[in-house]
Amino acid sequence: SKARHKGDVLFFDDSINARVLYDFTLEEQLRLALENNELSVVYQPQIDVLSGRIHGIEALCRWHNKELSHVSPIDFIAVAENIGMIHDIGWFVIKQACSDFKTLTASVPLPISLSINLSPKQLLQTNFAENITNEIRSSGIDTHNVTLEITENVLISDIIGVSPILEELRKRGFKLSLDDFGTGYSSLSYLSNLPINEIKIDRSFIDKLLTSRESESLVKAIIAIGQSCNMQIVAEGVETQEQYKRLSQYHCDIVQGYYFDKPLSINELSQKYMAIDKT
Ligand code: C2E
Ligand code: CA
Ligand code: CA
Ligand code: CA
């Protein structure tokens, strides 16, 4: 601890003071972010390795605040979960993504998918499967075109609570993706009991793909698991052509990362991708 004295009164370092103040401001500002229209959604393309064409898009939430400037979703999603705002923010992302996806696919009828990140708290909300189905369908989108991303750690921490919800989402047509794969401790047998369609190899392994034997073996093993379990494998955080080449040699299905695109606004996305495929 950075406290100078232990006891009834703690004297914190300035750095801790600054941190506390920052967290306080962040929380206070986050409560107002939705009504002040400070949140938005951007989309990162996912590329099909075999065809080289766009496979789908992942919706990623953004927050720009006057005082705090751009705040990383890693920080504000965690705060939103703690202060109970994740539900409102989660529904905002779902609605915005549906509306943007509808616009995108209406202009050009390409068979692309929409991926949405879900926090475990959203998943465990009463009637979540029913509510998200209604939201997606009322936007005129088929649930079969929607992939829900959940982190591997969520499953490990509450497998009993989460499994039936995953089953229900699958029955309703959604695809399920295991995000940040490799960072948790799930075993193979455990995976085969879950209704998962896709595995996303965590960026940390792609980073070290060409420099660490261990990462290389792990990536190969995950791709092999995917093939034997009939799951699609996505590599996230692909930043170089060399990484892409290697993943393609290993028969990875889908790639995503700065080498192809950064997350784009819906306008940038439709200009860049949809124009190409227009005939
Ligand atoms: P994630 O779901 O693992 O998303 C991938 C993150 O990696 C994104 O960061 C993306 O912008 C970034 N990224 C993509 N390609 C590259 C690359 O080539 N190199 C590097 N260095 N980074 C790359 P972002 O958008 O800052 O999001 C961070 C995390 O915040 C996400 O990780 C996700 O866990 C969470 N998040 C973002 N939006 C939402 C949301 O709407 N709902 C929930 N529950 N979580 C969200
Ligand atoms: Ca994700
Ligand atoms: Ca991820
Ligand atoms: Ca992540």
Short mmCIF file of C-alpha atoms and ligand atoms in Angstrom, two decimals:
data_model
loop_
_atom_site.label_atom_id
_atom_site.label_comp_id
_atom_site.label_asym_id
_atom_site.label_seq_id
_atom_site.Cartn_x
_atom_site.Cartn_y
_atom_site.Cartn_z
CA SER A 1 0.00 0.00 0.00
CA LYS A 2 1.09 3.52 -0.67
CA ALA A 3 -0.37 4.82 2.60
CA ARG A 4 2.36 6.38 4.72
CA HIS A 5 0.89 5.36 8.04
CA LYS A 6 -1.36 2.55 9.00
CA GLY A 7 -4.05 3.36 11.53
CA ASP A 8 -7.35 5.13 11.83
CA VAL A 9 -6.28 7.91 9.56
CA LEU A 10 -4.48 7.19 6.32
CA PHE A 11 -2.25 9.75 4.67
CA PHE A 12 -2.23 9.02 1.02
CA ASP A 13 0.36 9.92 -1.56
CA ASP A 14 -0.54 12.65 -3.99
CA SER A 15 -0.70 10.01 -6.70
CA ILE A 16 -3.38 8.17 -4.77
CA ASN A 17 -5.25 11.42 -4.18
CA ALA A 18 -5.16 12.13 -7.88
CA ARG A 19 -6.36 8.61 -8.63
CA VAL A 20 -9.26 8.89 -6.16
CA LEU A 21 -10.24 12.23 -7.62
CA TYR A 22 -10.03 10.88 -11.16
CA ASP A 23 -12.18 7.85 -10.27
CA PHE A 24 -14.70 10.10 -8.55
CA THR A 25 -14.92 12.43 -11.55
CA LEU A 26 -15.14 9.50 -13.93
CA GLU A 27 -18.01 7.97 -11.99
CA GLU A 28 -19.82 11.27 -11.69
CA GLN A 29 -19.40 12.04 -15.40
CA LEU A 30 -20.33 8.51 -16.49
CA ARG A 31 -23.71 8.84 -14.78
CA LEU A 32 -24.44 11.75 -17.14
CA ALA A 33 -22.77 10.36 -20.25
CA LEU A 34 -25.87 8.85 -21.82
CA GLU A 35 -28.14 11.86 -21.36
CA ASN A 36 -25.35 14.16 -22.59
CA ASN A 37 -24.94 12.02 -25.74
CA GLU A 38 -21.28 11.39 -25.01
CA LEU A 39 -21.31 7.71 -25.91
CA SER A 40 -20.91 6.34 -29.40
CA VAL A 41 -20.19 3.05 -31.11
CA VAL A 42 -17.43 2.25 -33.61
CA TYR A 43 -16.96 -0.90 -35.66
CA GLN A 44 -13.88 -2.95 -36.40
CA PRO A 45 -14.02 -5.16 -39.50
CA GLN A 46 -13.28 -8.87 -39.25
CA ILE A 47 -11.73 -10.39 -42.34
CA ASP A 48 -12.37 -13.87 -43.70
CA VAL A 49 -8.91 -15.37 -44.32
CA LEU A 50 -9.89 -17.62 -47.25
CA SER A 51 -11.82 -15.07 -49.29
CA GLY A 52 -10.06 -11.93 -48.06
CA ARG A 53 -13.45 -10.29 -47.75
CA ILE A 54 -15.17 -8.70 -44.80
CA HIS A 55 -16.79 -11.33 -42.59
CA GLY A 56 -18.35 -9.10 -39.98
CA ILE A 57 -17.94 -6.15 -37.66
CA GLU A 58 -17.39 -5.87 -33.92
CA ALA A 59 -19.18 -3.05 -32.12
CA LEU A 60 -16.95 -1.21 -29.63
CA CYS A 61 -18.22 1.50 -27.30
CA ARG A 62 -16.56 4.92 -27.10
CA TRP A 63 -16.86 7.67 -24.52
CA HIS A 64 -15.74 11.23 -25.07
CA ASN A 65 -16.19 13.63 -22.17
CA LYS A 66 -15.30 17.35 -22.11
CA GLU A 67 -13.41 17.12 -18.84
CA LEU A 68 -11.86 13.66 -19.18
CA SER A 69 -11.41 13.57 -22.95
CA HIS A 70 -11.39 9.99 -24.33
CA VAL A 71 -11.79 7.33 -21.66
CA SER A 72 -10.88 3.73 -22.49
CA PRO A 73 -13.78 1.26 -22.40
CA ILE A 74 -11.57 -0.94 -20.25
CA ASP A 75 -11.89 1.73 -17.54
CA PHE A 76 -15.45 2.94 -17.98
CA ILE A 77 -17.04 -0.47 -18.55
CA ALA A 78 -15.57 -1.63 -15.24
CA VAL A 79 -16.93 1.46 -13.47
CA ALA A 80 -20.30 1.03 -15.20
CA GLU A 81 -20.46 -2.53 -13.86
CA ASN A 82 -19.70 -1.32 -10.33
CA ILE A 83 -22.24 1.48 -10.27
CA GLY A 84 -24.99 -0.45 -12.05
CA MET A 85 -24.85 1.58 -15.25
CA ILE A 86 -23.79 -1.35 -17.42
CA HIS A 87 -27.42 -2.16 -18.25
CA ASP A 88 -28.22 1.26 -19.69
CA ILE A 89 -24.89 1.44 -21.50
CA GLY A 90 -25.27 -2.13 -22.73
CA TRP A 91 -28.72 -1.45 -24.20
CA PHE A 92 -27.45 1.76 -25.76
CA VAL A 93 -24.70 -0.20 -27.56
CA ILE A 94 -27.13 -2.92 -28.67
CA LYS A 95 -29.66 -0.39 -30.04
CA GLN A 96 -27.07 1.79 -31.74
CA ALA A 97 -25.31 -1.22 -33.28
CA CYS A 98 -28.61 -2.63 -34.58
CA SER A 99 -29.60 0.64 -36.15
CA ASP A 100 -26.17 1.11 -37.78
CA PHE A 101 -26.02 -2.51 -38.92
CA LYS A 102 -29.46 -2.19 -40.49
CA THR A 103 -28.37 0.91 -42.42
CA LEU A 104 -25.18 -0.81 -43.54
CA THR A 105 -26.80 -4.01 -44.77
CA ALA A 106 -29.75 -2.20 -46.36
CA SER A 107 -27.49 -0.34 -48.77
CA VAL A 108 -25.68 -3.48 -49.82
CA PRO A 109 -27.11 -6.91 -48.99
CA LEU A 110 -23.82 -8.56 -47.98
CA PRO A 111 -24.00 -11.51 -45.63
CA ILE A 112 -22.01 -9.94 -42.81
CA SER A 113 -22.31 -10.53 -39.09
CA LEU A 114 -22.52 -8.15 -36.16
CA SER A 115 -20.58 -8.91 -32.98
CA ILE A 116 -21.53 -7.31 -29.68
CA ASN A 117 -19.56 -7.49 -26.42
CA LEU A 118 -21.57 -8.42 -23.36
CA SER A 119 -20.61 -7.96 -19.76
CA PRO A 120 -21.51 -10.86 -17.44
CA LYS A 121 -23.87 -8.60 -15.50
CA GLN A 122 -25.93 -8.04 -18.65
CA LEU A 123 -26.11 -11.75 -19.33
CA LEU A 124 -27.41 -12.43 -15.83
CA GLN A 125 -30.10 -9.75 -16.02
CA THR A 126 -33.65 -11.15 -15.70
CA ASN A 127 -35.14 -12.09 -19.10
CA PHE A 128 -31.99 -11.02 -20.92
CA ALA A 129 -32.29 -13.62 -23.72
CA GLU A 130 -35.89 -12.66 -24.38
CA ASN A 131 -35.20 -8.91 -24.24
CA ILE A 132 -32.22 -8.98 -26.57
CA THR A 133 -34.12 -11.18 -29.04
CA ASN A 134 -36.96 -8.66 -29.12
CA GLU A 135 -34.55 -5.77 -29.55
CA ILE A 136 -32.70 -7.44 -32.44
CA ARG A 137 -35.85 -8.60 -34.23
CA SER A 138 -37.65 -5.29 -33.84
CA SER A 139 -34.68 -3.70 -35.61
CA GLY A 140 -35.37 -6.04 -38.52
CA ILE A 141 -32.23 -8.10 -37.95
CA ASP A 142 -32.03 -11.89 -37.92
CA THR A 143 -30.51 -13.23 -34.68
CA HIS A 144 -28.48 -15.67 -36.81
CA ASN A 145 -26.42 -12.71 -38.01
CA VAL A 146 -25.56 -11.61 -34.48
CA THR A 147 -22.63 -12.92 -32.44
CA LEU A 148 -22.45 -12.24 -28.72
CA GLU A 149 -18.94 -12.01 -27.28
CA ILE A 150 -18.30 -12.99 -23.70
CA THR A 151 -14.95 -13.32 -22.00
CA GLU A 152 -13.62 -16.71 -21.10
CA ASN A 153 -13.26 -15.71 -17.46
CA VAL A 154 -16.99 -15.12 -17.11
CA LEU A 155 -17.71 -18.75 -17.82
CA ILE A 156 -15.16 -19.92 -15.33
CA SER A 157 -16.42 -17.71 -12.53
CA ASP A 158 -20.11 -18.56 -12.92
CA ILE A 159 -20.54 -21.53 -15.20
CA ILE A 160 -23.68 -22.79 -13.44
CA GLY A 161 -25.43 -19.43 -13.67
CA VAL A 162 -24.36 -18.67 -17.21
CA SER A 163 -24.78 -22.02 -19.04
CA PRO A 164 -28.60 -22.05 -19.22
CA ILE A 165 -28.59 -18.48 -20.52
CA LEU A 166 -26.10 -19.40 -23.23
CA GLU A 167 -28.29 -22.36 -24.19
CA GLU A 168 -31.30 -20.11 -24.45
CA LEU A 169 -29.46 -17.55 -26.59
CA ARG A 170 -28.33 -20.34 -28.93
CA LYS A 171 -31.91 -21.62 -29.23
CA ARG A 172 -32.95 -18.14 -30.24
CA GLY A 173 -30.39 -18.16 -33.05
CA PHE A 174 -27.53 -16.08 -31.66
CA LYS A 175 -23.95 -17.17 -32.19
CA LEU A 176 -21.68 -17.16 -29.15
CA SER A 177 -18.04 -16.18 -29.08
CA LEU A 178 -15.52 -16.78 -26.32
CA ASP A 179 -13.49 -13.56 -26.10
CA ASP A 180 -9.92 -13.14 -24.81
CA PHE A 181 -9.37 -16.88 -25.10
CA GLY A 182 -6.19 -18.29 -23.57
CA THR A 183 -6.08 -15.85 -20.66
CA GLY A 184 -8.34 -18.00 -18.45
CA TYR A 185 -7.97 -21.57 -17.38
CA SER A 186 -10.67 -23.49 -19.18
CA SER A 187 -10.04 -27.08 -20.13
CA LEU A 188 -10.97 -28.81 -23.34
CA SER A 189 -13.68 -31.03 -21.89
CA TYR A 190 -15.23 -28.00 -20.32
CA LEU A 191 -15.38 -26.20 -23.65
CA SER A 192 -17.05 -29.06 -25.46
CA ASN A 193 -20.01 -28.86 -23.06
CA LEU A 194 -20.75 -25.26 -23.94
CA PRO A 195 -22.79 -24.07 -26.91
CA ILE A 196 -19.94 -21.93 -28.28
CA ASN A 197 -19.58 -21.14 -32.00
CA GLU A 198 -16.42 -19.10 -32.00
CA ILE A 199 -13.17 -18.60 -30.10
CA LYS A 200 -11.26 -15.33 -30.19
CA ILE A 201 -7.57 -15.82 -29.46
CA ASP A 202 -6.44 -13.08 -27.10
CA ARG A 203 -4.30 -10.33 -28.56
CA SER A 204 -1.42 -11.07 -26.18
CA PHE A 205 -0.75 -14.36 -28.03
CA ILE A 206 -0.91 -12.73 -31.45
CA ASP A 207 1.56 -10.08 -30.22
CA LYS A 208 4.10 -12.78 -29.40
CA LEU A 209 3.21 -15.15 -32.24
CA LEU A 210 6.47 -14.60 -34.12
CA THR A 211 8.76 -14.22 -31.13
CA SER A 212 7.65 -16.83 -28.62
CA ARG A 213 7.54 -20.58 -29.25
CA GLU A 214 5.04 -20.89 -26.43
CA SER A 215 2.58 -18.43 -27.98
CA GLU A 216 3.04 -20.04 -31.36
CA SER A 217 2.20 -23.50 -29.98
CA LEU A 218 -0.77 -22.13 -28.10
CA VAL A 219 -2.17 -20.40 -31.18
CA LYS A 220 -1.74 -23.58 -33.24
CA ALA A 221 -3.40 -25.65 -30.51
CA ILE A 222 -6.37 -23.31 -30.26
CA ILE A 223 -6.86 -23.44 -34.04
CA ALA A 224 -6.74 -27.26 -33.88
CA ILE A 225 -9.32 -27.27 -31.08
CA GLY A 226 -11.52 -25.04 -33.17
CA GLN A 227 -11.33 -27.38 -36.13
CA SER A 228 -12.10 -30.49 -34.10
CA CYS A 229 -14.95 -28.83 -32.17
CA ASN A 230 -16.36 -27.17 -35.29
CA MET A 231 -15.77 -23.70 -33.94
CA GLN A 232 -14.71 -20.68 -35.88
CA ILE A 233 -11.38 -19.19 -34.81
CA VAL A 234 -10.77 -15.44 -34.78
CA ALA A 235 -7.36 -13.89 -34.16
CA GLU A 236 -7.61 -10.41 -32.63
CA GLY A 237 -4.96 -7.71 -32.60
CA VAL A 238 -3.31 -8.64 -35.91
CA GLU A 239 -0.96 -5.72 -36.55
CA THR A 240 1.50 -6.93 -39.19
CA GLN A 241 1.50 -8.73 -42.51
CA GLU A 242 3.85 -11.36 -41.02
CA GLN A 243 1.35 -12.19 -38.28
CA TYR A 244 -1.42 -12.39 -40.86
CA LYS A 245 0.63 -14.69 -43.12
CA ARG A 246 1.42 -17.00 -40.24
CA LEU A 247 -2.21 -17.17 -39.12
CA SER A 248 -3.27 -17.91 -42.64
CA GLN A 249 -0.70 -20.77 -42.84
CA TYR A 250 -2.20 -22.20 -39.65
CA HIS A 251 -5.69 -22.01 -41.19
CA CYS A 252 -7.11 -19.47 -38.81
CA ASP A 253 -10.63 -18.59 -40.07
CA ILE A 254 -10.95 -14.90 -39.31
CA VAL A 255 -8.54 -12.07 -38.55
CA GLN A 256 -9.11 -8.68 -36.98
CA GLY A 257 -6.68 -5.91 -36.12
CA TYR A 258 -4.95 -2.66 -36.98
CA TYR A 259 -3.19 -4.30 -39.95
CA PHE A 260 -6.60 -4.31 -41.65
CA ASP A 261 -8.52 -1.55 -39.90
CA LYS A 262 -8.84 0.36 -36.67
CA PRO A 263 -12.38 0.57 -35.31
CA LEU A 264 -14.29 2.87 -37.71
CA SER A 265 -17.36 5.07 -37.49
CA ILE A 266 -20.33 3.69 -39.36
CA ASN A 267 -19.80 6.27 -42.11
CA GLU A 268 -16.14 5.43 -42.57
CA LEU A 269 -17.05 1.77 -42.61
CA SER A 270 -19.73 2.03 -45.26
CA GLN A 271 -17.51 4.24 -47.42
CA LYS A 272 -14.59 1.91 -47.19
CA TYR A 273 -16.18 -1.50 -47.42
CA MET A 274 -19.59 -1.24 -48.90
CA ALA A 275 -18.46 0.78 -51.89
CA ILE A 276 -16.02 -1.96 -52.91
CA ASP A 277 -18.67 -4.62 -53.02
CA LYS A 278 -21.30 -2.55 -54.77
CA THR A 279 -21.91 -3.83 -58.28
P1 C2E B 1 -12.09 -6.59 -26.65
O1 C2E B 1 -13.52 -7.00 -26.76
O2 C2E B 1 -11.08 -7.66 -26.48
O3 C2E B 1 -11.80 -5.69 -27.91
C1 C2E B 1 -10.58 -5.64 -28.59
C2 C2E B 1 -9.81 -4.37 -28.26
O4 C2E B 1 -8.58 -4.36 -28.97
C3 C2E B 1 -10.51 -3.09 -28.68
O5 C2E B 1 -10.13 -2.09 -27.73
C4 C2E B 1 -9.87 -2.79 -30.03
O6 C2E B 1 -9.97 -1.44 -30.41
C5 C2E B 1 -8.47 -3.21 -29.77
N1 C2E B 1 -7.75 -3.59 -30.98
C6 C2E B 1 -8.24 -4.07 -32.13
N2 C2E B 1 -7.26 -4.36 -33.02
C7 C2E B 1 -6.10 -4.08 -32.39
C8 C2E B 1 -4.71 -4.17 -32.78
O7 C2E B 1 -4.36 -4.59 -33.87
N3 C2E B 1 -3.80 -3.78 -31.84
C9 C2E B 1 -4.15 -3.33 -30.60
N4 C2E B 1 -3.18 -2.96 -29.77
N5 C2E B 1 -5.44 -3.24 -30.22
C10 C2E B 1 -6.40 -3.61 -31.09
P2 C2E B 1 -11.19 -1.08 -27.11
O8 C2E B 1 -12.16 -0.67 -28.17
O9 C2E B 1 -10.42 -0.04 -26.39
O10 C2E B 1 -11.97 -1.99 -26.09
C11 C2E B 1 -11.34 -2.54 -24.97
C12 C2E B 1 -12.24 -3.51 -24.26
O11 C2E B 1 -13.36 -2.84 -23.69
C13 C2E B 1 -12.83 -4.58 -25.18
O12 C2E B 1 -11.89 -5.60 -25.39
C14 C2E B 1 -14.02 -5.01 -24.37
O13 C2E B 1 -13.65 -5.93 -23.38
C15 C2E B 1 -14.46 -3.70 -23.70
N6 C2E B 1 -15.58 -3.11 -24.46
C16 C2E B 1 -15.55 -2.26 -25.52
N7 C2E B 1 -16.81 -1.96 -25.92
C17 C2E B 1 -17.65 -2.66 -25.12
C18 C2E B 1 -19.08 -2.78 -25.02
O14 C2E B 1 -19.87 -2.21 -25.80
N8 C2E B 1 -19.57 -3.60 -24.03
C19 C2E B 1 -18.74 -4.27 -23.17
N9 C2E B 1 -19.31 -5.04 -22.21
N10 C2E B 1 -17.41 -4.18 -23.23
C20 C2E B 1 -16.86 -3.39 -24.20
CA CA B 2 -14.55 -8.45 -28.02
CA CA B 3 -10.79 -9.77 -27.05
CA CA B 4 -9.81 -7.77 -24.27
#
